[in-house]
Coordinates of C-alpha atoms and ligand atoms in Angstrom, one line a residue:
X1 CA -50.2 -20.1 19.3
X2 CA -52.8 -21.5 16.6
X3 CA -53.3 -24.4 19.5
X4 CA -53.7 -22.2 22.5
X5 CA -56.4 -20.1 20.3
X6 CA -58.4 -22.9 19.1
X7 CA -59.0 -25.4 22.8
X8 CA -59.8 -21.8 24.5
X9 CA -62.7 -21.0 21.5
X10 CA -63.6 -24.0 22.8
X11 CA -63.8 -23.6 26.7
X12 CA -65.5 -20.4 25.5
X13 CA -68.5 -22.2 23.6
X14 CA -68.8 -24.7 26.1
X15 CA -69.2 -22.0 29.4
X16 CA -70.9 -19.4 27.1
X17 CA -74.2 -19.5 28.1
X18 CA -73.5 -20.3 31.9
X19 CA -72.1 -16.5 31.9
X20 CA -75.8 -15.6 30.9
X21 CA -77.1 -17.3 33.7
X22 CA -75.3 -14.9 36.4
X23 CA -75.2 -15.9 39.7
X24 CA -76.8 -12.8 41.4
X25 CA -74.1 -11.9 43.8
X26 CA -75.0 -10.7 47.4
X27 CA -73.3 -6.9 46.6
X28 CA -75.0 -7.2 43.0
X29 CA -78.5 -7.6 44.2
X30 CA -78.5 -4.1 46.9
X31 CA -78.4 -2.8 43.5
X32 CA -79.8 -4.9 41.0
X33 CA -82.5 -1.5 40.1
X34 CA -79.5 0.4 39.1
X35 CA -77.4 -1.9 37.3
X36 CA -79.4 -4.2 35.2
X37 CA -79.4 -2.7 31.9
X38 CA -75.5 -2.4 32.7
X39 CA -75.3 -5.9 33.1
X40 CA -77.7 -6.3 29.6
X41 CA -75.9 -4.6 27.7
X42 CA -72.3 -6.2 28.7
X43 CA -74.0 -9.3 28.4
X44 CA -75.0 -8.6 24.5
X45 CA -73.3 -10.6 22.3
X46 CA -69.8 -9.1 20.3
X47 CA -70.7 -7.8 17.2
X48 CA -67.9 -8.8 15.3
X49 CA -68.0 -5.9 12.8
X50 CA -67.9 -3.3 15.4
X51 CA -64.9 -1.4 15.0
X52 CA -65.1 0.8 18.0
X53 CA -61.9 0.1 19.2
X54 CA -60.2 1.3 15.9
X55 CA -57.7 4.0 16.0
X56 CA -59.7 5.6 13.2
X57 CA -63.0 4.9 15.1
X58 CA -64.9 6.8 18.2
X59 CA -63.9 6.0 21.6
X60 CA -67.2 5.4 23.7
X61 CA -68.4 8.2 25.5
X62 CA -70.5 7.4 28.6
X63 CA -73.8 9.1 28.0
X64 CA -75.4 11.5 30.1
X65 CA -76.9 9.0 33.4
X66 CA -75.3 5.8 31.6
X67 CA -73.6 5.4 34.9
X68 CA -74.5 7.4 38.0
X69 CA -75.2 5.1 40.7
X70 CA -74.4 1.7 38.8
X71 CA -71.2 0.3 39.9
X72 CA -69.7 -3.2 40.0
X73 CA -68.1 -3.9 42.9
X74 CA -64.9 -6.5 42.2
X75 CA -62.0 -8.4 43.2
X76 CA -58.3 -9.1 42.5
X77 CA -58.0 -13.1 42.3
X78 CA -54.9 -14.9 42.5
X79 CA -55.0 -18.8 40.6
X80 CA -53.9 -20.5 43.9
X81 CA -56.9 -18.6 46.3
X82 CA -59.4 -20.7 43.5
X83 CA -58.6 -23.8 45.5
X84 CA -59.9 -22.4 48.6
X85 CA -63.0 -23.2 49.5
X86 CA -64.2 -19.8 51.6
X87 CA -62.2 -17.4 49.2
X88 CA -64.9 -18.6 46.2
X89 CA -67.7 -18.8 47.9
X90 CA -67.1 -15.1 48.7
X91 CA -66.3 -14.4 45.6
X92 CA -69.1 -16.1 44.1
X93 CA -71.5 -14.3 46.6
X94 CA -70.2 -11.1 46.9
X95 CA -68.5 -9.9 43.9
X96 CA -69.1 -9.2 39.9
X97 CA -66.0 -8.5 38.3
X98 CA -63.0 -10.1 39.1
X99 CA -59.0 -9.0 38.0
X100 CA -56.3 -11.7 38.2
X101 CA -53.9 -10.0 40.5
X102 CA -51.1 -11.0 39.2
X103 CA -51.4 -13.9 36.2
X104 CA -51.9 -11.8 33.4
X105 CA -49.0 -9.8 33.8
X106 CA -46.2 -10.0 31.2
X107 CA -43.8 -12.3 33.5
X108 CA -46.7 -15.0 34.1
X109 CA -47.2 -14.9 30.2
X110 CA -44.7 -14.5 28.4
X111 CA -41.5 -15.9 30.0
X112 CA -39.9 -16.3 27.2
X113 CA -40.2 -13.9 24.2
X114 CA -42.8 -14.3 21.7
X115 CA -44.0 -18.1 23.7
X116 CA -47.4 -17.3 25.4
X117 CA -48.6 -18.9 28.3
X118 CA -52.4 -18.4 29.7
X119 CA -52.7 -21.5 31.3
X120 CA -53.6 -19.8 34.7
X121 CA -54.8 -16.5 33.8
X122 CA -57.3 -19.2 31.9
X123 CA -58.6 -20.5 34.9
X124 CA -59.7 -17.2 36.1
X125 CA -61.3 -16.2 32.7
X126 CA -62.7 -19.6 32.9
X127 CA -63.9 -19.6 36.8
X128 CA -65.6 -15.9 36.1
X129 CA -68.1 -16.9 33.2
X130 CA -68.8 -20.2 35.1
X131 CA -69.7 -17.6 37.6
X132 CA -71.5 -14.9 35.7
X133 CA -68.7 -12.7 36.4
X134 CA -67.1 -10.4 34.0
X135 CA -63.2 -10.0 34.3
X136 CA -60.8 -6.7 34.0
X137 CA -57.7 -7.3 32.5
X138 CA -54.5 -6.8 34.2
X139 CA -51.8 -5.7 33.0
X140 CA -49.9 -4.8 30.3
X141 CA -47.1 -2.2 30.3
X142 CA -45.4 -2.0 33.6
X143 CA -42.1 -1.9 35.3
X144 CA -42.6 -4.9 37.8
X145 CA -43.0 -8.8 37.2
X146 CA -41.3 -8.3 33.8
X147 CA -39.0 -10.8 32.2
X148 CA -35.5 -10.4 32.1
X149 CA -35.8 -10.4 28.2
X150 CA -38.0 -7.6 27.9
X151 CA -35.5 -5.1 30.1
X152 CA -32.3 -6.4 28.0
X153 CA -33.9 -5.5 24.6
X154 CA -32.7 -2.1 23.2
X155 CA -35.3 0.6 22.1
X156 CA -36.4 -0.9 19.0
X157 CA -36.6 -4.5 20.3
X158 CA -39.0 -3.2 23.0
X159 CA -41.0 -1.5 20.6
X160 CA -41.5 -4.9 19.2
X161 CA -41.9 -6.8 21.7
X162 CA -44.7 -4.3 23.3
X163 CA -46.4 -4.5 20.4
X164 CA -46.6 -8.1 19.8
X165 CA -47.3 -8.8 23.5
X166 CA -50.4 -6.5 23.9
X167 CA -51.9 -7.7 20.8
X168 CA -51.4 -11.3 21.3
X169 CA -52.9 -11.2 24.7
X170 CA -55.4 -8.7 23.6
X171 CA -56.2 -11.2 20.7
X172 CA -56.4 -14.1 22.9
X173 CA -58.8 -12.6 24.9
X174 CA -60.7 -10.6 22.9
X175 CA -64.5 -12.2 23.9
X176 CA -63.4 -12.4 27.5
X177 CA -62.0 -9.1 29.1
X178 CA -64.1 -6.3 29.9
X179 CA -60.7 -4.3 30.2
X180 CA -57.3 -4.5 29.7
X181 CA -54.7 -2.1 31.9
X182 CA -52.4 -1.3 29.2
X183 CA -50.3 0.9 30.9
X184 CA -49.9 0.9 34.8
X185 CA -47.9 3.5 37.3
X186 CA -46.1 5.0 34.3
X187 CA -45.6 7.9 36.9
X188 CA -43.2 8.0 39.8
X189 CA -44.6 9.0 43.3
X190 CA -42.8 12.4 42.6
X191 CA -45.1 13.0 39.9
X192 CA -43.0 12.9 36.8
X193 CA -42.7 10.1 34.5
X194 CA -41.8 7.0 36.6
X195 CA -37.0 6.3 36.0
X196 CA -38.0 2.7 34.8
X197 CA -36.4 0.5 31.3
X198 CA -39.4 2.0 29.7
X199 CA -38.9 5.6 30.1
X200 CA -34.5 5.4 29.8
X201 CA -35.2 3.3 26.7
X202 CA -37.8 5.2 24.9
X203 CA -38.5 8.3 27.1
X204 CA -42.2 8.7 27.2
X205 CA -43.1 7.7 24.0
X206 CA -43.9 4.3 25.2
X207 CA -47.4 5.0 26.8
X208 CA -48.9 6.5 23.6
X209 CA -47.2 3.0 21.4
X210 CA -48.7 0.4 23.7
X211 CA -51.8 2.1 23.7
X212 CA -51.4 2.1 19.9
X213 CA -51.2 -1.3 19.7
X214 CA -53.7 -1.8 22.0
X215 CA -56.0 0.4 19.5
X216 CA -54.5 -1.6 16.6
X217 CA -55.4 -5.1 18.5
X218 CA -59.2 -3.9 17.1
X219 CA -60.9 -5.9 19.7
X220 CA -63.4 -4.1 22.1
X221 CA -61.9 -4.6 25.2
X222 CA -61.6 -0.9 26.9
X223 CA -58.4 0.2 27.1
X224 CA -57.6 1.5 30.9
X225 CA -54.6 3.5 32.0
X226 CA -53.7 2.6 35.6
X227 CA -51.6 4.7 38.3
X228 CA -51.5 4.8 42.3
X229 CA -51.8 8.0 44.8
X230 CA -53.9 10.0 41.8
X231 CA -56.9 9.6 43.8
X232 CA -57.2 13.5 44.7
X233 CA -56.1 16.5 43.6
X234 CA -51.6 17.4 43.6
X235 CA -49.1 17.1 41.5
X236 CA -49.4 13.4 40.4
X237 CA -52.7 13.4 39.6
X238 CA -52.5 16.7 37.5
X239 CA -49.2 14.6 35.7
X240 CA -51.6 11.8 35.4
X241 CA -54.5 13.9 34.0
X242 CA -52.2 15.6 31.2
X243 CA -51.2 12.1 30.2
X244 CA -54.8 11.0 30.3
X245 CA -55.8 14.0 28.4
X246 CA -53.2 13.5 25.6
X247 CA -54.2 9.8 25.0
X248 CA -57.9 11.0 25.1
X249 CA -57.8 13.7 22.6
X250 CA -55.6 11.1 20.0
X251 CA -58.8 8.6 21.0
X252 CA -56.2 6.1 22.2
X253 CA -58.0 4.6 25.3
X254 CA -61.6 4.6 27.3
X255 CA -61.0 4.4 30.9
X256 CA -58.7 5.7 33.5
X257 CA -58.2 3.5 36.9
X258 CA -57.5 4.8 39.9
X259 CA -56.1 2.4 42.2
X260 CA -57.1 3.4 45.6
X261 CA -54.2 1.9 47.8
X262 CA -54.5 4.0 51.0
X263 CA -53.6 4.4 54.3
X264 CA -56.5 4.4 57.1
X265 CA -57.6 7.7 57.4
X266 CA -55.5 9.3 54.6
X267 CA -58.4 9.7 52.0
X268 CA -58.3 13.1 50.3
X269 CA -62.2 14.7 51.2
X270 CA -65.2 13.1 49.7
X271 CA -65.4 16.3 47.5
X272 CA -62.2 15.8 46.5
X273 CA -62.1 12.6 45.1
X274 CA -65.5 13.3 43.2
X275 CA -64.2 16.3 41.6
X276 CA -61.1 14.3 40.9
X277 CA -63.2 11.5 39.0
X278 CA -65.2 14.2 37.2
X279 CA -62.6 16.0 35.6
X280 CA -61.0 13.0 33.9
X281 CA -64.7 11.9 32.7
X282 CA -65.3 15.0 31.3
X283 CA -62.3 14.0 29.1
X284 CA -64.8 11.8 28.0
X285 CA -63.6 8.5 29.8
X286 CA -64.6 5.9 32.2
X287 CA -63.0 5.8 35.6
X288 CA -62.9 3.1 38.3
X289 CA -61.4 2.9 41.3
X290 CA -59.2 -0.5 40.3
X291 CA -57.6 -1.7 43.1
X292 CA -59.0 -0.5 46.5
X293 CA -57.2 -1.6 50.0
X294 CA -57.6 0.4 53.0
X295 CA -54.7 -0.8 55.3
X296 CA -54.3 -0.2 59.0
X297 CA -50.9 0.0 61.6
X298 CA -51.1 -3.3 63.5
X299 CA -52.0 -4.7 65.7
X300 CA -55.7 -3.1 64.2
X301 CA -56.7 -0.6 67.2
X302 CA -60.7 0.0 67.3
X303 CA -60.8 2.8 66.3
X304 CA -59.0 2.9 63.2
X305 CA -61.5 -0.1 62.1
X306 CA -64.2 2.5 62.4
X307 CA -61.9 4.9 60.2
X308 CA -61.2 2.3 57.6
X309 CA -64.8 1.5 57.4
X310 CA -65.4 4.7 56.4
X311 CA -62.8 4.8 54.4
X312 CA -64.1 2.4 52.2
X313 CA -67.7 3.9 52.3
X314 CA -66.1 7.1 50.9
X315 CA -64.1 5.2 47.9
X316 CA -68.0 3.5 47.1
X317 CA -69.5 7.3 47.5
X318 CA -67.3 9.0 45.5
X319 CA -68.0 6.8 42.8
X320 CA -71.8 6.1 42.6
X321 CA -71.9 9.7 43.2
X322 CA -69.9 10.5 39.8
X323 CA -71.5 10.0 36.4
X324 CA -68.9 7.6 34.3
X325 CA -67.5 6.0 37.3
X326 CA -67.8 2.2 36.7
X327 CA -67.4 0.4 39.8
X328 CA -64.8 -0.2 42.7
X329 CA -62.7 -3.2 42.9
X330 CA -61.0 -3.9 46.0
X331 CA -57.7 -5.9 45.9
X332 CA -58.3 -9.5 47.6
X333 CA -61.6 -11.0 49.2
X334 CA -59.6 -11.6 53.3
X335 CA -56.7 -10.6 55.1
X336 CA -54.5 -13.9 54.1
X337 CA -54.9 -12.9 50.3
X338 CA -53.3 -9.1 50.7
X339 CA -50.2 -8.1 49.1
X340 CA -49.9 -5.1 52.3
X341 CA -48.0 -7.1 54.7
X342 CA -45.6 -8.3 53.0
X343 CA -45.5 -5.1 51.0
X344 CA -45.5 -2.2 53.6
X345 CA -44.2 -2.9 57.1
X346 CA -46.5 -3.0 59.9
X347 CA -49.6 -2.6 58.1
X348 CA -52.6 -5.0 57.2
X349 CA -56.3 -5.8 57.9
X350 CA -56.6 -3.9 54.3
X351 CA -59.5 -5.5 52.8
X352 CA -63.5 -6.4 53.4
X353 CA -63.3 -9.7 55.2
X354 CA -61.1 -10.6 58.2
X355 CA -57.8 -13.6 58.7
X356 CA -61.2 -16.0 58.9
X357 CA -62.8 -15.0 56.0
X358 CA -65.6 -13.5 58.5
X359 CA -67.2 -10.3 57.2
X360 CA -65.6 -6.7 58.7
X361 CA -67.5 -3.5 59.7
X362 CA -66.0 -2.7 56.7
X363 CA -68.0 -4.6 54.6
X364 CA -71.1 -3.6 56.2
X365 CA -70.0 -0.2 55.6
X366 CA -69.4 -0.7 51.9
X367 CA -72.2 -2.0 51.4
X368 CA -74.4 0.8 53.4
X369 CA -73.0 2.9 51.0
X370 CA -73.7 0.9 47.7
X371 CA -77.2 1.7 49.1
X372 CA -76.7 5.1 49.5
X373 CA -76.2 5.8 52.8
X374 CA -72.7 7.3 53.7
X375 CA -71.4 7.1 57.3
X376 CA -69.9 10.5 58.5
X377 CA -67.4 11.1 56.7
X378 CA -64.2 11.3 58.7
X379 CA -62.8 15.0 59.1
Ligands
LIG1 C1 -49.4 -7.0 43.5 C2 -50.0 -8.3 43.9 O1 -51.1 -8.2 44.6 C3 -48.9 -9.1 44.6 O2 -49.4 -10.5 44.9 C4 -47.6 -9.2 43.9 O3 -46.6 -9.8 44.6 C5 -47.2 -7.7 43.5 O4 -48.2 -7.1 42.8 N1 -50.2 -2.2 41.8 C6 -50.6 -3.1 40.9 C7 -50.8 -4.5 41.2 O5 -51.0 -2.7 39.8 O6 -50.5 -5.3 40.1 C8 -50.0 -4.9 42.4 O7 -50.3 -6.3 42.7 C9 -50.2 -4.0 43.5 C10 -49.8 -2.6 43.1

């Protein structure tokens, strides 16, 4: 462990000030006016003695204006796609926040319990400050791309293992994550906590540990809770918002992601989604829509192109148009990089840039509404 902590310090030293020189990206600079003393103030040193993360210190509160109209706009990067020569210059271009889609999670660093691993989640950490870009942490408590190990342990030996886990990674990355997903889709799409090892070993008391540890970590990473389908108002999204609520009032976490993983024309209303985001800020929180794809029944037909383009206009709306809302972060830069094909039959063409890495109406739309001006919103 010792050795992994020590050559990443380094890497950190020696790319350090290339993070201060941020390459403007293309998105970044339609709204450079709204987001630059964002940007300064995440760029301000760590001050080591801040203890804001504490369990027994205050969780940030957005202040009144901190964040109306300044969003980051980001993307979910797989190690591999860095190889690729289009997919970076995209994401150079385009993008300011970046999550590793799926080498952070437990599975990719910690196969075996209690030896750590962040040899390719490092490359990402390490290609987003070469790159001025900041990086949200993905994920920590989940039921998918989880050892073995972790589902044979009994109650106790979970406990243990959660803990160590989100703190060593945590740790580890303490001067390099904006964020850190602690807890992702601990609800099932019914609404009620999610039948998973977590839940039939330790019943819901899970959540409020890892987020404990998390706490306990005292680094000042914000702590995010993650979930799918909570975008509007029903039933999962209340069950979401009295989890939310419950971890807010015992000041166990600062932001609250939405994911955003829809189907072309199946956004709940404009309205809806804003008064959605509000509710859980006025918990005090953060929000962000955290992994945003729009996908389509192929082969794509014209006119749901023009749907999904607004589609994604409204996910950018809703969000600059919600004080505490953070930014939107859409889940791979083109076609070839989405997990919807593979992942629900039939479906694809999710995401802002095409098989070719060309740019979509989608984009154009997205980025229309970065600058404020909303296509019709679909009925
Ligand atoms: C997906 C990745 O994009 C895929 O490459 C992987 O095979 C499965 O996981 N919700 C999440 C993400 O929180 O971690 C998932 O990412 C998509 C659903």
């Amino acid at each position: 462990m010792r050795h992994f902590v020590t050559s990443h310090t380094l890497i950190l030293v020696v790319t350090g000030f290339l993070s201060f020189n941020a390459v403007e990206s293309r998105l970044g600079a339609l709204r450079r006016a709204d987001t630059s003393d964002m940007m300064n103030q995440m760029n301000q040193p760590i001050n080591e003695n801040d203890t804001s993360n504490n369990a027994t210190g205050d969780v940030d509160t957005p202040e009144p204006d901190e964040c109306t109209g300044k969003i980051y706009v980001g993307n979910a990067v797989d190690a591999p796609y860095l190889e690729k020569q289009s997919y970076v210059e995209i994401l150079k271009q385009y993008f300011e926040y970046i999550t590793p889609g799926n080498v952070m999670k437990w599975d990719a660093t910690e196969k075996s319990q209690g030896v750590f691993s962040f040899d390719a989640s490092d490359k990402i950490v390490k290609f987003a400050k070469d790159n001025g870009k900041k990086v949200r942490g993905h994920v920590g408590v989940w039921h998918n791309q989880v050892p073995q190990w972790l589902k044979d342990l009994d109650g106790p030996g979970l406990i243990n293992a959660t803990q160590n886990h989100i703190k060593t990674v945590l740790q580890y990355y303490k001067d390099d994550l904006y964020s850190f997903d602690v807890c992702n889709e601990v609800l099932g799409d019914d609404g009620n906590l999610r039948d998973s090892f977590w839940s039939q070993k330790l019943n819901d008391s899970f959540i409020e540990m890892a987020f404990q540890a998390a706490m306990d970590a005292g680094t000042n990473i914000k702590l995010y809770i993650n979930d799918y389908s909570v975008e509007g108002p029903g039933k999962k999204s209340d069950a979401y918002y009295a989890i939310v609520k419950s971890l807010a009032e015992k000041k166990l976490l600062h932001g609250v992601g939405f994911q955003g993983h829809m189907i072309v024309g199946k956004l709940p209303s404009l309205e809806e989604m804003k008064a959605n985001l509000k509710r859980f800020v006025d918990l005090g929180l953060e929000v962000a829509y955290s992994e945003v794809d729009v996908r389509v029944p192929l082969p794509a037909s014209p006119k749901d192109l023009v749907q999904q383009a607004q589609d994604y206009a409204t996910f950018v709306t809703a969000c600059k148009e919600t004080q505490g809302c953070k930014g939107v972060t859409v889940w791979g830069v083109g076609y070839p990089d989405s997990w919807v094909p593979s992942t629900f039959q039939g479906f694809g063409d999710a995401l802002l840039f095409d098989d070719n890495y060309q740019p979509t109406q989608a984009l154009t739309s997205f980025e229309q509404a970065l600058k404020g001006n909303l296509t019709q919103e679909s009925s």
